[in-house]
CSV table of C-alpha atoms in Angstrom, one decimal:
chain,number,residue,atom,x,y,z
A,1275,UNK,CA,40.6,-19.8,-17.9
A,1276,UNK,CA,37.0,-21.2,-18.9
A,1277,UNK,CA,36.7,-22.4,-22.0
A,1278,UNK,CA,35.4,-20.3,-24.9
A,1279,UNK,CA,31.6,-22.5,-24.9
A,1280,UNK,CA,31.5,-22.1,-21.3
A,1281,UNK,CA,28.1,-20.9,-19.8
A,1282,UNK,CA,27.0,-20.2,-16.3
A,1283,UNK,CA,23.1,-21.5,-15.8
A,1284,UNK,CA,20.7,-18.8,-14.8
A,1285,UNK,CA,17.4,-18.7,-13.0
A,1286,UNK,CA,14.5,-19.0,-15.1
A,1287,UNK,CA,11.8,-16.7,-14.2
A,1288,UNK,CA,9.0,-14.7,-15.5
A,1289,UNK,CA,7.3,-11.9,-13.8
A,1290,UNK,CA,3.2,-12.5,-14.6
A,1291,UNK,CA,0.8,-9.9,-14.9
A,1292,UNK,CA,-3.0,-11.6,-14.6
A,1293,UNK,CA,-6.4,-10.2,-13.6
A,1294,UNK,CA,-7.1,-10.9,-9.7
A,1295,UNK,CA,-5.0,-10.9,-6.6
A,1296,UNK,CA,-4.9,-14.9,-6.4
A,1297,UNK,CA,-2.8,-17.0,-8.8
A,1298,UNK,CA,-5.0,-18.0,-12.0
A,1299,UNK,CA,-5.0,-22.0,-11.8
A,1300,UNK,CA,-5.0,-21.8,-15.3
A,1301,UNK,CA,-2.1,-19.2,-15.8
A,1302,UNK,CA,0.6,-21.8,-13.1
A,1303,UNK,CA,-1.0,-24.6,-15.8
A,1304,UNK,CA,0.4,-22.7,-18.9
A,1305,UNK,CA,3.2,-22.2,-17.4
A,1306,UNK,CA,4.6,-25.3,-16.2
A,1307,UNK,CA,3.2,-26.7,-19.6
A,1308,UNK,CA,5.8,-24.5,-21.2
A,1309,UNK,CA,8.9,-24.3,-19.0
A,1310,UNK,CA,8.3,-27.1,-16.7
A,1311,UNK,CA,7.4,-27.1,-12.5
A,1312,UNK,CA,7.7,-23.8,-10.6
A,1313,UNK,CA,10.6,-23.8,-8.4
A,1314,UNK,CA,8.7,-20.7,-6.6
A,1315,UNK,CA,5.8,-18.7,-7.2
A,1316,UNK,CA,5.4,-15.2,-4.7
A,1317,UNK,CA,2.4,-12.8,-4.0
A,1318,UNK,CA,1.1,-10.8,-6.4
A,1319,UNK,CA,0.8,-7.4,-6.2
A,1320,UNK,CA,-1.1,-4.6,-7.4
A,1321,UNK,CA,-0.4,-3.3,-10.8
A,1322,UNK,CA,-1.7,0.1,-10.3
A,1323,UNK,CA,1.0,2.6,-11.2
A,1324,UNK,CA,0.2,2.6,-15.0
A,1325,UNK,CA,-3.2,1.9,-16.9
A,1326,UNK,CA,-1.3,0.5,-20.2
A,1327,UNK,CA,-2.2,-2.8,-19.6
A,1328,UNK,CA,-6.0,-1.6,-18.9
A,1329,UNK,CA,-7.3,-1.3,-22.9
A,1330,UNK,CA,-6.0,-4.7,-23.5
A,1331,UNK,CA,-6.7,-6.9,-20.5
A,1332,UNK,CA,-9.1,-4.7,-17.9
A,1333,UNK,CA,-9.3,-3.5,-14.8
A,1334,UNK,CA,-7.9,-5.3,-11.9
A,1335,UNK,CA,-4.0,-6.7,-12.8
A,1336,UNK,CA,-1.7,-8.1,-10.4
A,1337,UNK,CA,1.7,-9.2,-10.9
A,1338,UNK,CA,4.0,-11.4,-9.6
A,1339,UNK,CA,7.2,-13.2,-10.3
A,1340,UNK,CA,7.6,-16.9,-10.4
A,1341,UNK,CA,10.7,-18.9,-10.7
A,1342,UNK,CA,11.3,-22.2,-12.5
A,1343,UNK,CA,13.1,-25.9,-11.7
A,1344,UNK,CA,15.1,-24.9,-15.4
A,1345,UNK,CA,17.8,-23.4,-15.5
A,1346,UNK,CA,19.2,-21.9,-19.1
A,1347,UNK,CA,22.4,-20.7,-20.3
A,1348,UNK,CA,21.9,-16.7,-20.5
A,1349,UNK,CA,22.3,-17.0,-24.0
A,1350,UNK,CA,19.4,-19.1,-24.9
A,1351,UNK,CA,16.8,-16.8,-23.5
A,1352,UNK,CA,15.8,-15.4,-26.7
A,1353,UNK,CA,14.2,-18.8,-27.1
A,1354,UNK,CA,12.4,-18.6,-24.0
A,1355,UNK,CA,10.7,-14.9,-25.2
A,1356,UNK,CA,9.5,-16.5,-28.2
A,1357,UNK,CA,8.0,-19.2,-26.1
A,1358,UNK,CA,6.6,-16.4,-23.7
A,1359,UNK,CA,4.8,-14.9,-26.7
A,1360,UNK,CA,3.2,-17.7,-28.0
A,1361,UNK,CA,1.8,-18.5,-24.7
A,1362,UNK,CA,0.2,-15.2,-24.4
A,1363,UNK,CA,-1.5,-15.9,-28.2
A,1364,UNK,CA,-3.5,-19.1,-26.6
A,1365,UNK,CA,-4.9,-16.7,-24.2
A,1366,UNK,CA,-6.2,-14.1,-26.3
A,1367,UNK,CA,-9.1,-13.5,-27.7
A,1368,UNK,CA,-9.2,-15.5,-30.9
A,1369,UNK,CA,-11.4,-12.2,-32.7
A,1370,UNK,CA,-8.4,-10.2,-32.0
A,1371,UNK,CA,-5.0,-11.2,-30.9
A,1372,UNK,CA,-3.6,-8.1,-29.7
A,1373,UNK,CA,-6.7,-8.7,-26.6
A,1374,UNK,CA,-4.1,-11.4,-24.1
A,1375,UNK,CA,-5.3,-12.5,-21.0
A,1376,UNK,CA,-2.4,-12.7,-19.5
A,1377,UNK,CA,1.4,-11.0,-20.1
A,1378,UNK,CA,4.1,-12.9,-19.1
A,1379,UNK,CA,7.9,-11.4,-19.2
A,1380,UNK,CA,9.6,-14.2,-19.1
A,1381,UNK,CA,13.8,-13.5,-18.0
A,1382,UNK,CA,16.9,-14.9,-15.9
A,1383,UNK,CA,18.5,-14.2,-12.5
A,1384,UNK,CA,21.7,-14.7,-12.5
A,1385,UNK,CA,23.7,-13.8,-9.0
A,1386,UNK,CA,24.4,-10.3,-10.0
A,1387,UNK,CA,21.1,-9.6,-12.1
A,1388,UNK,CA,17.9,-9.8,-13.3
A,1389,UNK,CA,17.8,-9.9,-17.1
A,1390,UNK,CA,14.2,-9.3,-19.3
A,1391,UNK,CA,14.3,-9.5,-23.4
A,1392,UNK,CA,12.3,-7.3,-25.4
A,1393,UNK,CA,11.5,-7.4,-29.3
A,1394,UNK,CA,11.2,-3.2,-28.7
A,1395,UNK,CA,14.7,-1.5,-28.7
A,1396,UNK,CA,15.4,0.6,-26.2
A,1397,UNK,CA,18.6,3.6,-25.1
A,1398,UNK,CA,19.6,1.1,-22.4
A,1399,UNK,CA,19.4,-2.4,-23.9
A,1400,UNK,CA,21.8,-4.5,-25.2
A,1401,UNK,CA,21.3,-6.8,-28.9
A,1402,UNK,CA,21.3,-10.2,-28.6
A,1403,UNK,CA,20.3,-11.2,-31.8
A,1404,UNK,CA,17.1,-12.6,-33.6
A,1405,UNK,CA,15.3,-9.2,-32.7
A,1406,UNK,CA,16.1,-9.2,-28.8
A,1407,UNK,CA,16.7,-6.8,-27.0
A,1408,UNK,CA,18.1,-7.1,-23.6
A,1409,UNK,CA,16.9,-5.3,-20.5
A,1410,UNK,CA,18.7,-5.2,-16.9
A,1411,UNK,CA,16.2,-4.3,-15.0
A,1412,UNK,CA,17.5,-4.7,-11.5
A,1413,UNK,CA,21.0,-5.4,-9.8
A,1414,UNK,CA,22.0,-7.4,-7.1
A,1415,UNK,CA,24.3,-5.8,-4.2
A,1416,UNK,CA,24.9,-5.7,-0.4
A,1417,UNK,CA,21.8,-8.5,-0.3
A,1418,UNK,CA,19.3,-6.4,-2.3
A,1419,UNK,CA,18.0,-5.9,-5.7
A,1420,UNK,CA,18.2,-2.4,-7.0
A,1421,UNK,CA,16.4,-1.0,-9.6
A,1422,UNK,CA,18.2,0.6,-12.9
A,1423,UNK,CA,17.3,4.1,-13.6
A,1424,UNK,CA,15.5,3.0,-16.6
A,1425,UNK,CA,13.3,0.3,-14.9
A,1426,UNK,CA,9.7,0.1,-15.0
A,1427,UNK,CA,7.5,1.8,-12.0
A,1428,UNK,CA,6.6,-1.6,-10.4
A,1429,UNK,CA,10.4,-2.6,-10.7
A,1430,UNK,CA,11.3,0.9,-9.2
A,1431,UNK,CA,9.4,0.4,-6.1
A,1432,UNK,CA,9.8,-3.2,-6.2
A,1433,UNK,CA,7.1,-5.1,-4.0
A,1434,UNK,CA,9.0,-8.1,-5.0
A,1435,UNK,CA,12.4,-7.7,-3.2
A,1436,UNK,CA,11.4,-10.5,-1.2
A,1437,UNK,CA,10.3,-12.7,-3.4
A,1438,UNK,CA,13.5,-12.8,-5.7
A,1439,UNK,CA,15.6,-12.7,-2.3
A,1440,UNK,CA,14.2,-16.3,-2.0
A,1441,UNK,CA,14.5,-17.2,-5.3
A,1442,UNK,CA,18.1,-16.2,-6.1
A,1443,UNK,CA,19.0,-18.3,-2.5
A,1444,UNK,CA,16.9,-21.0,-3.5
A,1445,UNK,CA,18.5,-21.3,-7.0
A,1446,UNK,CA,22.2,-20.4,-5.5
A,1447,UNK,CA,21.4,-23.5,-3.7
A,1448,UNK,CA,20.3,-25.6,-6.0
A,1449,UNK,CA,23.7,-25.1,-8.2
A,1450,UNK,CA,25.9,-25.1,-6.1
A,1451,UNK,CA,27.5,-27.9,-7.2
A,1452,UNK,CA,27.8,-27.6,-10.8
């Protein structure tokens, strides 16, 4: 039996939506100044299935997922969203605030999951605490990730399967030991 304080580490990552199809030198900059050096960063895609993003940041988005050296107990990532959202205030417009230049959803992969907080409630999220809201988005089986009925288009049709393919070996890897 584990003890009651026990915590398996999960995979930092955050899935980063940004104006043009090549990484933003400044977005990687941001954030590895805020969670530390990217353990992976994969293509970015498209994000052309919904215009909600358009009012705020424009035309052109792309997303992608990166994936960080850290690794955080599960239940700390409630910390990590509040870092997420003051990264995307030093990109905004300093006029108006709600105008970011980038959106970053920070979350975890653990083996059997990927996990993304949310200060907005939802039917299919789970409280944590502090005004978090947790949202599994995708599950791992049979050596892919699966969408939830509830996920987001881009997460339905999921351009990055192979991307988090690599990261969850790369980070099963990397802990093996512990």
């Amino acid at each position: 039996m584990k003890p009651a304080n026990f915590s398996e580490p999960a995979q930092l990552i955050a899935f980063v939506l940004q104006k043009g199809a090549e990484w933003n030198p400044d977005v990687v900059n941001l954030l590895e100044n805020t969670w530390g050096k990217l353990r992976y960063m994969g293509k970015l895609f498209a994000f052309d299935q919904t215009d909600y993003y358009t009012p705020e940041m424009g035309e052109g988005l792309y997303r992608g997922v990166v994936s960080f050296e850290k690794c955080i107990p599960p239940e700390t990532i409630a910390v990590e969203k509040a870092r997420s959202n003051a990264l995307e205030l030093t990109t905004a417009n300093s006029d108006s605030p709600d105008n970011r230049h980038v959106n970053v959803d920070i979350g975890y992969m653990d083996l059997d999951k990927v996990v993304l907080p949310s200060y907005k409630r939802g039917p299919f999220k789970l409280y944590a605490g502090d005004g978090v809201w947790l949202d599994m988005l995708l599950t791992y089986s049979k050596g892919l990730f699966h969408p939830t009925a509830w996920a987001f288009e881009d997460f339905k049709r999921n351009p990055y399967q192979h991307d988090l393919q690599l990261i969850r070996e790369r980070w099963r890897k990397s802990v093996r030991n512990l």
